[in-house]
Coordinates of C-alpha atoms and ligand atoms in Angstrom, one line a residue:
X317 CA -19.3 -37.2 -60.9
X318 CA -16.3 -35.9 -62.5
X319 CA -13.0 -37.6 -62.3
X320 CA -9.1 -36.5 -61.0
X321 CA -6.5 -37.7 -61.2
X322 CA -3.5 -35.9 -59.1
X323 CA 0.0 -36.1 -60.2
X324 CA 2.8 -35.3 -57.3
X325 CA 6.4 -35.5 -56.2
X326 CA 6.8 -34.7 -52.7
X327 CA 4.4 -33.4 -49.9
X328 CA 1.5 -32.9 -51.7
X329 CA 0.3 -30.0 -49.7
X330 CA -1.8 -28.9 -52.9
X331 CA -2.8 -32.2 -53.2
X332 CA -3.9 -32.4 -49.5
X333 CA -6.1 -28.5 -50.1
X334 CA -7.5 -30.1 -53.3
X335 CA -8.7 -33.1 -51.7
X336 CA -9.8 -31.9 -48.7
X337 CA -11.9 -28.7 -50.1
X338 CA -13.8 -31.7 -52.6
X339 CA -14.8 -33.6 -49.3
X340 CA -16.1 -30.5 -47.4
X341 CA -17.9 -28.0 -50.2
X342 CA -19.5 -31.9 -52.2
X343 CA -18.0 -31.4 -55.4
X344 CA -19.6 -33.0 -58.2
X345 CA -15.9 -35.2 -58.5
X346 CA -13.9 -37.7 -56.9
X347 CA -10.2 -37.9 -56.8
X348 CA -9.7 -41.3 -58.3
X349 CA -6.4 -41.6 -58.0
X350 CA -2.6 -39.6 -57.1
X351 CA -0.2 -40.8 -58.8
X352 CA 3.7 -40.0 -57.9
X353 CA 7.1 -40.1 -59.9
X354 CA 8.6 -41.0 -56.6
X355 CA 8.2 -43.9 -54.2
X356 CA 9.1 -42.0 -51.4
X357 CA 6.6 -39.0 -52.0
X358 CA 5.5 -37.8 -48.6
X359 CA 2.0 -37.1 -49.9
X360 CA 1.1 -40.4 -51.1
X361 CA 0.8 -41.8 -48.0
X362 CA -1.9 -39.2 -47.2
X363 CA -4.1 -39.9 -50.4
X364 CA -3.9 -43.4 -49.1
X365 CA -5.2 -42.4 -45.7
X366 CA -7.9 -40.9 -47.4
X367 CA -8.9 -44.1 -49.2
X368 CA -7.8 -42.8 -52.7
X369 CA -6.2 -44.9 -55.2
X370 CA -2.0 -44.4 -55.4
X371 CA 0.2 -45.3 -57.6
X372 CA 3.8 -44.7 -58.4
X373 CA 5.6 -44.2 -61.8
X374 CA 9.1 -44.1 -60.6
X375 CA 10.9 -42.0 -63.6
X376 CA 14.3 -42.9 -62.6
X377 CA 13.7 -46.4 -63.6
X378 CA 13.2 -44.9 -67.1
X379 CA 16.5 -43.4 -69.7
X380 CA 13.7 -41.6 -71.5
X381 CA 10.8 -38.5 -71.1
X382 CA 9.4 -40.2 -74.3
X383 CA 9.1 -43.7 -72.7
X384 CA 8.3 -42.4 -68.9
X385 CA 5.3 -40.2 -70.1
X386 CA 4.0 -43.2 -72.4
X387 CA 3.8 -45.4 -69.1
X388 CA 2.4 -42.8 -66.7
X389 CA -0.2 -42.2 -69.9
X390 CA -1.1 -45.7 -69.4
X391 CA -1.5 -45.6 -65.6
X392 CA -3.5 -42.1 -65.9
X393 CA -6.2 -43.3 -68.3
X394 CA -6.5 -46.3 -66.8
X395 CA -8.6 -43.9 -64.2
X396 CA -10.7 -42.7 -67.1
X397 CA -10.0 -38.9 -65.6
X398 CA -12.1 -35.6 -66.5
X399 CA -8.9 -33.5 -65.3
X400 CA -5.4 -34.1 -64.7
X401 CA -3.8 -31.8 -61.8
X402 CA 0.0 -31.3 -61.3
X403 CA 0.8 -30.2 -58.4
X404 CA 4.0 -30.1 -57.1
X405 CA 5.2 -32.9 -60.1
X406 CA 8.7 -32.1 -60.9
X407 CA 8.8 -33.2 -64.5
X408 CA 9.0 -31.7 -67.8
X409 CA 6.8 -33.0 -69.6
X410 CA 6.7 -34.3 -73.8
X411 CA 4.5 -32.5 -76.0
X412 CA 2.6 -35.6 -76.9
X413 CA 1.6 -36.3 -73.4
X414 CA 0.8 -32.8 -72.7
X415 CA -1.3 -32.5 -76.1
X416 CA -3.2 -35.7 -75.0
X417 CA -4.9 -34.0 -72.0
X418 CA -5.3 -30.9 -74.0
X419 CA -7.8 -28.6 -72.1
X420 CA -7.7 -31.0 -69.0
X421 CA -4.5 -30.8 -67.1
X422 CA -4.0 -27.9 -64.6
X423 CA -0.8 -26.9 -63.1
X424 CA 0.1 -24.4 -60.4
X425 CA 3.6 -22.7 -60.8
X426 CA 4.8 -20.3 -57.5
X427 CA 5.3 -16.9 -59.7
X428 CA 3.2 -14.4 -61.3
X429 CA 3.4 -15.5 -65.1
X430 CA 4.2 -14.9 -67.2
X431 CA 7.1 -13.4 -64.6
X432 CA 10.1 -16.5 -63.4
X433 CA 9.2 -19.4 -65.5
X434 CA 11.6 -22.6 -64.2
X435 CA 12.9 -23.6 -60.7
X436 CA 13.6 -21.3 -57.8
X437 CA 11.0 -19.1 -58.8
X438 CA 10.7 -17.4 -54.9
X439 CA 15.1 -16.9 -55.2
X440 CA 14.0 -15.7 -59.1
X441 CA 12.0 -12.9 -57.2
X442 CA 14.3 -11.8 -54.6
X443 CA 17.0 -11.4 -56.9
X444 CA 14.8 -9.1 -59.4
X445 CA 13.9 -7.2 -56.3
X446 CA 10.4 -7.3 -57.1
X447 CA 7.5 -6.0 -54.5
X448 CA 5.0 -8.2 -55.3
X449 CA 5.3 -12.0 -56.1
X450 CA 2.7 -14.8 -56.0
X451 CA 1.3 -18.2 -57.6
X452 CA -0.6 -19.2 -60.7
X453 CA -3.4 -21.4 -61.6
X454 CA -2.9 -22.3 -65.3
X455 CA -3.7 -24.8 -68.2
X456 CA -0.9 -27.2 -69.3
X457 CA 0.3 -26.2 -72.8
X458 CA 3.6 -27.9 -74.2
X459 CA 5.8 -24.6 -73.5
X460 CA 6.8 -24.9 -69.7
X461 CA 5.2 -22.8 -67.3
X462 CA 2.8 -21.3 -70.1
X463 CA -0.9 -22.4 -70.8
X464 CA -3.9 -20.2 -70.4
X465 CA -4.0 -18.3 -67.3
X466 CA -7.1 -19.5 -64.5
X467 CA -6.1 -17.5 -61.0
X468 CA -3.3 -15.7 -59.7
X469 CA -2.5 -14.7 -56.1
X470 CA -0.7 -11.4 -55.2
X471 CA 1.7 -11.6 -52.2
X472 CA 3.6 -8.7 -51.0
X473 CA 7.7 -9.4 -50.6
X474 CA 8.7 -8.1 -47.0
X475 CA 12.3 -7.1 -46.3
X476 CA 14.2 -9.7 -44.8
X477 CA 12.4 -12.1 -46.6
X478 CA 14.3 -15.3 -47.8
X479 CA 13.6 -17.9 -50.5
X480 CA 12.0 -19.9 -47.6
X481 CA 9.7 -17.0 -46.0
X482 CA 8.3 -15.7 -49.1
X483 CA 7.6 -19.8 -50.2
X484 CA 5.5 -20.1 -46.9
X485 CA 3.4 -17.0 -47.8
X486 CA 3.0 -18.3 -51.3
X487 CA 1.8 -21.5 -50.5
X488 CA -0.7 -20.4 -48.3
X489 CA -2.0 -18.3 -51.4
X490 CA -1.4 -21.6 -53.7
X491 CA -4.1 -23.3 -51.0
X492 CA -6.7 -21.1 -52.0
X493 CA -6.5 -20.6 -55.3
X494 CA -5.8 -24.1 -56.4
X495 CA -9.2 -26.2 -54.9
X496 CA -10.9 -22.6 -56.2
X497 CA -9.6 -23.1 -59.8
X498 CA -10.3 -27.1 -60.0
X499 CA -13.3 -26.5 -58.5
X500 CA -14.7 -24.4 -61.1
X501 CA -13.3 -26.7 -63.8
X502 CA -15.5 -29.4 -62.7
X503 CA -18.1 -27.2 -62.3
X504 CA -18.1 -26.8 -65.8
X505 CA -17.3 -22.9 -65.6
X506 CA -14.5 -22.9 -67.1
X507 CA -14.2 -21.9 -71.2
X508 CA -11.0 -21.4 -73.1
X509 CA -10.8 -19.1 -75.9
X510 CA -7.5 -19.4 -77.2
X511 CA -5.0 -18.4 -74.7
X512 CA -7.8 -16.7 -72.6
X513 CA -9.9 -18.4 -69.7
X514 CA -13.5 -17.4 -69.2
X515 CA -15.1 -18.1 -66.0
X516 CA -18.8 -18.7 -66.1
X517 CA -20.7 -15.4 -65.0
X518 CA -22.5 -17.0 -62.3
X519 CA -19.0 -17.2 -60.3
X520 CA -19.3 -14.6 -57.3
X521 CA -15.4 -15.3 -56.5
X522 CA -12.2 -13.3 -57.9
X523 CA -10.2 -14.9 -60.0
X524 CA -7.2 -12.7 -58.6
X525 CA -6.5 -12.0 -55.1
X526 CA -3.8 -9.1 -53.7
X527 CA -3.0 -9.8 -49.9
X528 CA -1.9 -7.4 -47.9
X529 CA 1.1 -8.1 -45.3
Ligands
LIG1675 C1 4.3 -25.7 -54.9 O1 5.0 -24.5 -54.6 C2 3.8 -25.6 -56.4 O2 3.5 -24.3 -56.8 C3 5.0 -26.1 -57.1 O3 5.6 -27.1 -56.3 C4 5.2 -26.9 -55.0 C5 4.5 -28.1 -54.5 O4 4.2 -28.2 -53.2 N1 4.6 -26.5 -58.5 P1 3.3 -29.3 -52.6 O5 3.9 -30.6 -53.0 O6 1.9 -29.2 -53.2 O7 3.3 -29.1 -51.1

């Protein structure tokens, strides 16, 4: 059995797809543990409903990212993980942490990328007045919101959409792409070749999906 460990900051509705889709398909991994810069994230109270381990690194007790990260380090690997997933953690993160899970830490940003990089990503769309916007399944590099891309979802942007609207039709697309992407990491079908991701040739399912409406 392969190892997670997820790292959140809020609802954990990623979280929540992640760990239900490893219950109902049998993945060969457990989620050992979600772990939470914030004592009042909403999600952790459903990993604990689910029996999984939770923890919480609060970062506002710490005046440094150099000393935070060395701590949640410490509480990560005392798990022992296979793969470390963000999702939804709202920290930038030091280069040494990130360069210790090298080639095991996923994250899932709410843009195309290399398109809207940062926060407000859906208000970074409306105001480029793009027709298409979407979510994206990537490695963790030290360069923020860059790292070998895994999946992407396409969704259209609708007149009269707002910043909220065009979240909700992302997230839905961030549901299925997420579980799809760790899933095939702990599959093992999963090969990086420098900034590229291969997907083992046995995979029947898209990598990229375009909804329409
Ligand atoms: C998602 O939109 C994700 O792309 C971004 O933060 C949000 C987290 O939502 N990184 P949730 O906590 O998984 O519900």
């Amino acid at each position: 059995m392969r190892k997670i460990v997820i790292l959140i900051s809020g609802r954990g509705s990623n979280m929540r797809a992640i760990v239900q889709a490893a219950k109902e398909q049998q993945w060969p991994a457990e989620i050992v543990a979600v772990i939470s810069n914030k004592a009042d994230a909403s999600g952790l109270e459903y990993a604990a409903s689910m029996g999984i381990a939770t923890v919480v690194v609060a970062s506002r007790d710490f005046t440094s990212r150099e000393a935070f990260d060395a701590v949640l380090q410490q509480e990560i690997d005392r798990f022992a993980p296979d793969l470390v997933v963000l999702a939804g953690f709202m920290r930038i993160l030091t280069t040494p942490f990130v360069t210790h899970y090298s080639g095991r830490m996923l994250n899932i940003h709410p843009s195309l990328l290399p398109s809207f990089t940062g926060l407000a990503t859906h208000r970074q769309a409306l105001t480029a007045g793009v027709r298409i916007h979407g979510t994206t399944v990537h490695f963790v590099t030290p360069e923020l919101d860059h790292g070998p891309i895994i999946a992407q979802a396409a969704v259209p942007v609708l007149p009269g959409d707002t910043e909220q609207s065009l979240a909700e039709r992302v997230l839905v697309q961030e549901h299925v792409i997420y579980p799809k992407a760790v899933r095939w990491f702990v599959e093992g079908k999963l090969t990086l070749e420098g900034d590229l991701v291969h997907i083992g040739a046995e995979s029947t399912e898209s990598a990229g999906i375009a909804c329409v409406g």
